[in-house]
Amino acid sequence: AALAVANEDNPNAELYASSSCWNTTLSLQLEADASKAQFESDALDQKLAESGSYGGGDSASWLLSIAQSLLMSIILWQPLTLYIVTWIKLWAFTWHLKMATGPGVM
């Protein structure tokens, strides 16, 4: 969230500080409107820049990446590893090789 901070370098800073109701002069109203328009333009540019990322934003990208990693692990890597290890153990069993784990080894 943006935080409002007084800009002491602003040529109209004295007008802001001296008036109890600072939004009465036309020049200050025009400056405030221009500042709001610039801020909204910058916010829109930032939003457009983030929309091109992986999930549409930093937190959404992170959540999407975590979900994708979890699903890849569950759907692809665990079954593939189990399949390969099973074939290795089956090969070792057919050649009467001792397995590293089992009741005989413990």
mmCIF file of N, CA and C in Angstrom, residues 9-100:
data_model
loop_
_atom_site.group_PDB
_atom_site.id
_atom_site.type_symbol
_atom_site.label_atom_id
_atom_site.label_comp_id
_atom_site.label_asym_id
_atom_site.label_seq_id
_atom_site.Cartn_x
_atom_site.Cartn_y
_atom_site.Cartn_z
ATOM 1 N N ASP A 9 10.165 19.347 -1.367
ATOM 2 C CA ASP A 9 10.750 19.952 -2.562
ATOM 3 C C ASP A 9 9.698 20.521 -3.506
ATOM 4 N N ASN A 10 8.442 20.262 -3.229
ATOM 5 C CA ASN A 10 7.359 20.753 -4.065
ATOM 6 C C ASN A 10 7.286 22.271 -3.964
ATOM 7 N N PRO A 11 7.218 22.963 -5.099
ATOM 8 C CA PRO A 11 7.131 24.430 -5.033
ATOM 9 C C PRO A 11 5.854 24.918 -4.336
ATOM 10 N N ASN A 12 4.845 24.103 -4.255
ATOM 11 C CA ASN A 12 3.600 24.491 -3.591
ATOM 12 C C ASN A 12 3.502 23.970 -2.168
ATOM 13 N N ALA A 13 4.603 23.503 -1.604
ATOM 14 C CA ALA A 13 4.572 22.947 -0.247
ATOM 15 C C ALA A 13 4.112 23.985 0.763
ATOM 16 N N GLU A 14 4.473 25.260 0.555
ATOM 17 C CA GLU A 14 4.066 26.319 1.493
ATOM 18 C C GLU A 14 2.556 26.529 1.449
ATOM 19 N N LEU A 15 1.962 26.380 0.263
ATOM 20 C CA LEU A 15 0.504 26.520 0.161
ATOM 21 C C LEU A 15 -0.218 25.410 0.921
ATOM 22 N N TYR A 16 0.336 24.205 0.848
ATOM 23 C CA TYR A 16 -0.266 23.086 1.572
ATOM 24 C C TYR A 16 -0.178 23.311 3.076
ATOM 25 N N ALA A 17 0.973 23.768 3.544
ATOM 26 C CA ALA A 17 1.213 23.896 4.978
ATOM 27 C C ALA A 17 0.507 25.109 5.584
ATOM 28 N N SER A 18 0.359 26.196 4.824
ATOM 29 C CA SER A 18 -0.165 27.433 5.399
ATOM 30 C C SER A 18 -1.685 27.477 5.463
ATOM 31 N N SER A 19 -2.364 26.761 4.619
ATOM 32 C CA SER A 19 -3.830 26.832 4.570
ATOM 33 C C SER A 19 -4.445 25.733 5.429
ATOM 34 N N SER A 20 -5.493 26.085 6.167
ATOM 35 C CA SER A 20 -6.170 25.065 6.976
ATOM 36 C C SER A 20 -6.967 24.121 6.088
ATOM 37 N N CYS A 21 -7.485 24.640 5.005
ATOM 38 C CA CYS A 21 -8.180 23.808 4.021
ATOM 39 C C CYS A 21 -7.392 23.931 2.723
ATOM 40 N N TRP A 22 -6.433 23.040 2.512
ATOM 41 C CA TRP A 22 -5.454 23.214 1.450
ATOM 42 C C TRP A 22 -6.004 22.984 0.055
ATOM 43 N N ASN A 23 -7.164 22.373 -0.073
ATOM 44 C CA ASN A 23 -7.684 22.034 -1.396
ATOM 45 C C ASN A 23 -8.617 23.123 -1.918
ATOM 46 N N THR A 24 -8.311 24.391 -1.644
ATOM 47 C CA THR A 24 -9.195 25.469 -2.079
ATOM 48 C C THR A 24 -8.705 26.189 -3.328
ATOM 49 N N THR A 25 -7.442 26.147 -3.609
ATOM 50 C CA THR A 25 -6.952 26.866 -4.781
ATOM 51 C C THR A 25 -6.988 25.962 -6.007
ATOM 52 N N LEU A 26 -7.194 26.564 -7.140
ATOM 53 C CA LEU A 26 -7.275 25.807 -8.392
ATOM 54 C C LEU A 26 -5.959 25.115 -8.708
ATOM 55 N N SER A 27 -4.842 25.790 -8.456
ATOM 56 C CA SER A 27 -3.544 25.184 -8.775
ATOM 57 C C SER A 27 -3.311 23.923 -7.943
ATOM 58 N N LEU A 28 -3.723 23.956 -6.665
ATOM 59 C CA LEU A 28 -3.542 22.772 -5.822
ATOM 60 C C LEU A 28 -4.490 21.652 -6.236
ATOM 61 N N GLN A 29 -5.699 21.995 -6.638
ATOM 62 C CA GLN A 29 -6.630 20.972 -7.110
ATOM 63 C C GLN A 29 -6.118 20.323 -8.386
ATOM 64 N N LEU A 30 -5.586 21.136 -9.293
ATOM 65 C CA LEU A 30 -5.039 20.590 -10.539
ATOM 66 C C LEU A 30 -3.826 19.711 -10.254
ATOM 67 N N GLU A 31 -2.980 20.142 -9.317
ATOM 68 C CA GLU A 31 -1.810 19.345 -8.967
ATOM 69 C C GLU A 31 -2.218 18.025 -8.318
ATOM 70 N N ALA A 32 -3.212 18.069 -7.445
ATOM 71 C CA ALA A 32 -3.690 16.843 -6.796
ATOM 72 C C ALA A 32 -4.288 15.891 -7.821
ATOM 73 N N ASP A 33 -5.060 16.435 -8.756
ATOM 74 C CA ASP A 33 -5.642 15.587 -9.805
ATOM 75 C C ASP A 33 -4.565 14.973 -10.690
ATOM 76 N N ALA A 34 -3.532 15.760 -11.017
ATOM 77 C CA ALA A 34 -2.443 15.241 -11.838
ATOM 78 C C ALA A 34 -1.667 14.158 -11.078
ATOM 79 N N SER A 35 -1.480 14.365 -9.780
ATOM 80 C CA SER A 35 -0.777 13.365 -8.971
ATOM 81 C C SER A 35 -1.568 12.064 -8.905
ATOM 82 N N LYS A 36 -2.878 12.171 -8.707
ATOM 83 C CA LYS A 36 -3.726 10.970 -8.665
ATOM 84 C C LYS A 36 -3.699 10.243 -10.003
ATOM 85 N N ALA A 37 -3.773 10.994 -11.086
ATOM 86 C CA ALA A 37 -3.741 10.376 -12.416
ATOM 87 C C ALA A 37 -2.407 9.678 -12.656
ATOM 88 N N GLN A 38 -1.306 10.328 -12.239
ATOM 89 C CA GLN A 38 0.014 9.719 -12.405
ATOM 90 C C GLN A 38 0.136 8.456 -11.564
ATOM 91 N N PHE A 39 -0.366 8.515 -10.324
ATOM 92 C CA PHE A 39 -0.314 7.343 -9.450
ATOM 93 C C PHE A 39 -1.128 6.191 -10.033
ATOM 94 N N GLU A 40 -2.330 6.477 -10.515
ATOM 95 C CA GLU A 40 -3.173 5.433 -11.109
ATOM 96 C C GLU A 40 -2.537 4.868 -12.374
ATOM 97 N N SER A 41 -1.881 5.716 -13.157
ATOM 98 C CA SER A 41 -1.194 5.253 -14.360
ATOM 99 C C SER A 41 -0.029 4.329 -13.995
ATOM 100 N N ASP A 42 0.750 4.721 -12.976
ATOM 101 C CA ASP A 42 1.869 3.881 -12.533
ATOM 102 C C ASP A 42 1.363 2.555 -11.963
ATOM 103 N N ALA A 43 0.263 2.603 -11.213
ATOM 104 C CA ALA A 43 -0.299 1.374 -10.644
ATOM 105 C C ALA A 43 -0.792 0.445 -11.756
ATOM 106 N N LEU A 44 -1.412 1.011 -12.779
ATOM 107 C CA LEU A 44 -1.881 0.203 -13.907
ATOM 108 C C LEU A 44 -0.701 -0.408 -14.665
ATOM 109 N N ASP A 45 0.373 0.376 -14.857
ATOM 110 C CA ASP A 45 1.564 -0.154 -15.527
ATOM 111 C C ASP A 45 2.163 -1.311 -14.735
ATOM 112 N N GLN A 46 2.208 -1.164 -13.407
ATOM 113 C CA GLN A 46 2.740 -2.226 -12.556
ATOM 114 C C GLN A 46 1.867 -3.478 -12.643
ATOM 115 N N LYS A 47 0.561 -3.269 -12.641
ATOM 116 C CA LYS A 47 -0.364 -4.404 -12.726
ATOM 117 C C LYS A 47 -0.220 -5.124 -14.075
ATOM 118 N N LEU A 48 -0.057 -4.372 -15.129
ATOM 119 C CA LEU A 48 0.136 -4.977 -16.452
ATOM 120 C C LEU A 48 1.457 -5.725 -16.524
ATOM 121 N N ALA A 49 2.487 -5.179 -15.881
ATOM 122 C CA ALA A 49 3.787 -5.863 -15.879
ATOM 123 C C ALA A 49 3.698 -7.181 -15.112
ATOM 124 N N GLU A 50 2.954 -7.184 -14.013
ATOM 125 C CA GLU A 50 2.813 -8.405 -13.222
ATOM 126 C C GLU A 50 1.897 -9.419 -13.896
ATOM 127 N N SER A 51 0.954 -8.950 -14.703
ATOM 128 C CA SER A 51 -0.002 -9.875 -15.309
ATOM 129 C C SER A 51 0.678 -10.803 -16.314
ATOM 130 N N GLY A 52 1.838 -10.424 -16.808
ATOM 131 C CA GLY A 52 2.554 -11.266 -17.751
ATOM 132 C C GLY A 52 3.373 -12.353 -17.077
ATOM 133 N N SER A 53 3.399 -12.364 -15.758
ATOM 134 C CA SER A 53 4.198 -13.373 -15.067
ATOM 135 C C SER A 53 3.453 -14.704 -15.041
ATOM 136 N N TYR A 54 4.082 -15.695 -14.459
ATOM 137 C CA TYR A 54 3.608 -17.083 -14.487
ATOM 138 C C TYR A 54 2.183 -17.244 -13.979
ATOM 139 N N GLY A 55 1.875 -16.655 -12.834
ATOM 140 C CA GLY A 55 0.540 -16.802 -12.264
ATOM 141 C C GLY A 55 -0.245 -15.515 -12.224
ATOM 142 N N GLY A 56 0.270 -14.461 -12.836
ATOM 143 C CA GLY A 56 -0.430 -13.193 -12.828
ATOM 144 C C GLY A 56 -0.023 -12.279 -11.695
ATOM 145 N N GLY A 57 0.915 -12.685 -10.883
ATOM 146 C CA GLY A 57 1.407 -11.880 -9.768
ATOM 147 C C GLY A 57 2.366 -12.706 -8.946
ATOM 148 N N ASP A 58 3.059 -12.055 -8.032
ATOM 149 C CA ASP A 58 4.082 -12.758 -7.258
ATOM 150 C C ASP A 58 3.509 -13.871 -6.400
ATOM 151 N N SER A 59 2.489 -13.574 -5.607
ATOM 152 C CA SER A 59 1.942 -14.602 -4.718
ATOM 153 C C SER A 59 1.203 -15.686 -5.515
ATOM 154 N N ALA A 60 0.494 -15.276 -6.544
ATOM 155 C CA ALA A 60 -0.209 -16.261 -7.370
ATOM 156 C C ALA A 60 0.798 -17.160 -8.098
ATOM 157 N N SER A 61 1.906 -16.585 -8.548
ATOM 158 C CA SER A 61 2.943 -17.384 -9.206
ATOM 159 C C SER A 61 3.529 -18.404 -8.243
ATOM 160 N N TRP A 62 3.763 -17.966 -7.011
ATOM 161 C CA TRP A 62 4.334 -18.868 -6.013
ATOM 162 C C TRP A 62 3.362 -20.011 -5.709
ATOM 163 N N LEU A 63 2.095 -19.691 -5.504
ATOM 164 C CA LEU A 63 1.101 -20.729 -5.205
ATOM 165 C C LEU A 63 0.943 -21.698 -6.375
ATOM 166 N N LEU A 64 0.916 -21.176 -7.580
ATOM 167 C CA LEU A 64 0.787 -22.025 -8.759
ATOM 168 C C LEU A 64 2.006 -22.931 -8.906
ATOM 169 N N SER A 65 3.179 -22.399 -8.632
ATOM 170 C CA SER A 65 4.397 -23.198 -8.710
ATOM 171 C C SER A 65 4.401 -24.316 -7.672
ATOM 172 N N ILE A 66 3.971 -24.024 -6.455
ATOM 173 C CA ILE A 66 3.896 -25.042 -5.404
ATOM 174 C C ILE A 66 2.889 -26.129 -5.796
ATOM 175 N N ALA A 67 1.726 -25.728 -6.283
ATOM 176 C CA ALA A 67 0.704 -26.701 -6.685
ATOM 177 C C ALA A 67 1.210 -27.571 -7.834
ATOM 178 N N GLN A 68 1.881 -26.966 -8.789
ATOM 179 C CA GLN A 68 2.408 -27.724 -9.923
ATOM 180 C C GLN A 68 3.472 -28.720 -9.462
ATOM 181 N N SER A 69 4.354 -28.287 -8.564
ATOM 182 C CA SER A 69 5.387 -29.190 -8.060
ATOM 183 C C SER A 69 4.777 -30.362 -7.301
ATOM 184 N N LEU A 70 3.770 -30.093 -6.503
ATOM 185 C CA LEU A 70 3.108 -31.148 -5.745
ATOM 186 C C LEU A 70 2.429 -32.156 -6.670
ATOM 187 N N LEU A 71 1.717 -31.658 -7.660
ATOM 188 C CA LEU A 71 1.044 -32.554 -8.593
ATOM 189 C C LEU A 71 2.041 -33.360 -9.430
ATOM 190 N N MET A 72 3.135 -32.721 -9.859
ATOM 191 C CA MET A 72 4.152 -33.453 -10.617
ATOM 192 C C MET A 72 4.764 -34.554 -9.756
ATOM 193 N N SER A 73 4.960 -34.271 -8.484
ATOM 194 C CA SER A 73 5.525 -35.277 -7.586
ATOM 195 C C SER A 73 4.570 -36.455 -7.423
ATOM 196 N N ILE A 74 3.303 -36.148 -7.187
ATOM 197 C CA ILE A 74 2.319 -37.208 -6.925
ATOM 198 C C ILE A 74 1.998 -38.004 -8.193
ATOM 199 N N ILE A 75 1.825 -37.318 -9.304
ATOM 200 C CA ILE A 75 1.355 -37.971 -10.526
ATOM 201 C C ILE A 75 2.493 -38.588 -11.336
ATOM 202 N N LEU A 76 3.657 -37.950 -11.362
ATOM 203 C CA LEU A 76 4.726 -38.433 -12.240
ATOM 204 C C LEU A 76 5.887 -39.070 -11.487
ATOM 205 N N TRP A 77 6.526 -38.332 -10.608
ATOM 206 C CA TRP A 77 7.795 -38.789 -10.048
ATOM 207 C C TRP A 77 7.660 -39.944 -9.069
ATOM 208 N N GLN A 78 6.672 -39.934 -8.200
ATOM 209 C CA GLN A 78 6.526 -41.050 -7.262
ATOM 210 C C GLN A 78 6.210 -42.361 -7.970
ATOM 211 N N PRO A 79 5.234 -42.405 -8.884
ATOM 212 C CA PRO A 79 4.988 -43.671 -9.594
ATOM 213 C C PRO A 79 6.176 -44.121 -10.448
ATOM 214 N N LEU A 80 6.856 -43.168 -11.097
ATOM 215 C CA LEU A 80 8.005 -43.534 -11.921
ATOM 216 C C LEU A 80 9.132 -44.112 -11.068
ATOM 217 N N THR A 81 9.401 -43.500 -9.932
ATOM 218 C CA THR A 81 10.433 -44.011 -9.025
ATOM 219 C C THR A 81 10.057 -45.384 -8.490
ATOM 220 N N LEU A 82 8.818 -45.546 -8.105
ATOM 221 C CA LEU A 82 8.342 -46.835 -7.595
ATOM 222 C C LEU A 82 8.489 -47.920 -8.667
ATOM 223 N N TYR A 83 8.154 -47.600 -9.905
ATOM 224 C CA TYR A 83 8.265 -48.542 -11.012
ATOM 225 C C TYR A 83 9.722 -48.968 -11.227
ATOM 226 N N ILE A 84 10.621 -47.999 -11.248
ATOM 227 C CA ILE A 84 12.039 -48.310 -11.483
ATOM 228 C C ILE A 84 12.613 -49.119 -10.334
ATOM 229 N N VAL A 85 12.333 -48.723 -9.095
ATOM 230 C CA VAL A 85 12.855 -49.444 -7.933
ATOM 231 C C VAL A 85 12.290 -50.863 -7.883
ATOM 232 N N THR A 86 11.035 -51.032 -8.265
ATOM 233 C CA THR A 86 10.437 -52.366 -8.291
ATOM 234 C C THR A 86 11.168 -53.263 -9.280
ATOM 235 N N TRP A 87 11.476 -52.770 -10.466
ATOM 236 C CA TRP A 87 12.194 -53.571 -11.449
ATOM 237 C C TRP A 87 13.615 -53.889 -10.992
ATOM 238 N N ILE A 88 14.259 -52.934 -10.316
ATOM 239 C CA ILE A 88 15.610 -53.200 -9.791
ATOM 240 C C ILE A 88 15.549 -54.284 -8.722
ATOM 241 N N LYS A 89 14.565 -54.210 -7.832
ATOM 242 C CA LYS A 89 14.427 -55.229 -6.793
ATOM 243 C C LYS A 89 14.059 -56.586 -7.384
ATOM 244 N N LEU A 90 13.213 -56.600 -8.405
ATOM 245 C CA LEU A 90 12.851 -57.846 -9.068
ATOM 246 C C LEU A 90 14.074 -58.472 -9.740
ATOM 247 N N TRP A 91 14.898 -57.649 -10.381
ATOM 248 C CA TRP A 91 16.126 -58.137 -11.001
ATOM 249 C C TRP A 91 17.067 -58.713 -9.935
ATOM 250 N N ALA A 92 17.214 -57.989 -8.808
ATOM 251 C CA ALA A 92 18.095 -58.468 -7.738
ATOM 252 C C ALA A 92 17.562 -59.770 -7.136
ATOM 253 N N PHE A 93 16.244 -59.892 -7.023
ATOM 254 C CA PHE A 93 15.644 -61.107 -6.464
ATOM 255 C C PHE A 93 15.873 -62.305 -7.382
ATOM 256 N N THR A 94 15.741 -62.101 -8.696
ATOM 257 C CA THR A 94 15.921 -63.226 -9.622
ATOM 258 C C THR A 94 17.362 -63.722 -9.654
ATOM 259 N N TRP A 95 18.322 -62.886 -9.339
ATOM 260 C CA TRP A 95 19.727 -63.270 -9.298
ATOM 261 C C TRP A 95 20.180 -63.617 -7.873
ATOM 262 N N HIS A 96 19.223 -63.764 -6.954
ATOM 263 C CA HIS A 96 19.474 -64.145 -5.567
ATOM 264 C C HIS A 96 20.467 -63.218 -4.867
ATOM 265 N N LEU A 97 20.326 -61.936 -5.170
ATOM 266 C CA LEU A 97 21.189 -60.954 -4.523
ATOM 267 C C LEU A 97 20.523 -60.500 -3.220
ATOM 268 N N LYS A 98 21.343 -60.190 -2.230
ATOM 269 C CA LYS A 98 20.789 -59.747 -0.956
ATOM 270 C C LYS A 98 20.327 -58.304 -1.104
ATOM 271 N N MET A 99 19.163 -58.048 -0.551
ATOM 272 C CA MET A 99 18.621 -56.690 -0.553
ATOM 273 C C MET A 99 19.166 -55.952 0.678
ATOM 274 N N ALA A 100 19.262 -54.651 0.597
ATOM 275 C CA ALA A 100 19.797 -53.856 1.705
ATOM 276 C C ALA A 100 18.815 -53.786 2.861
#
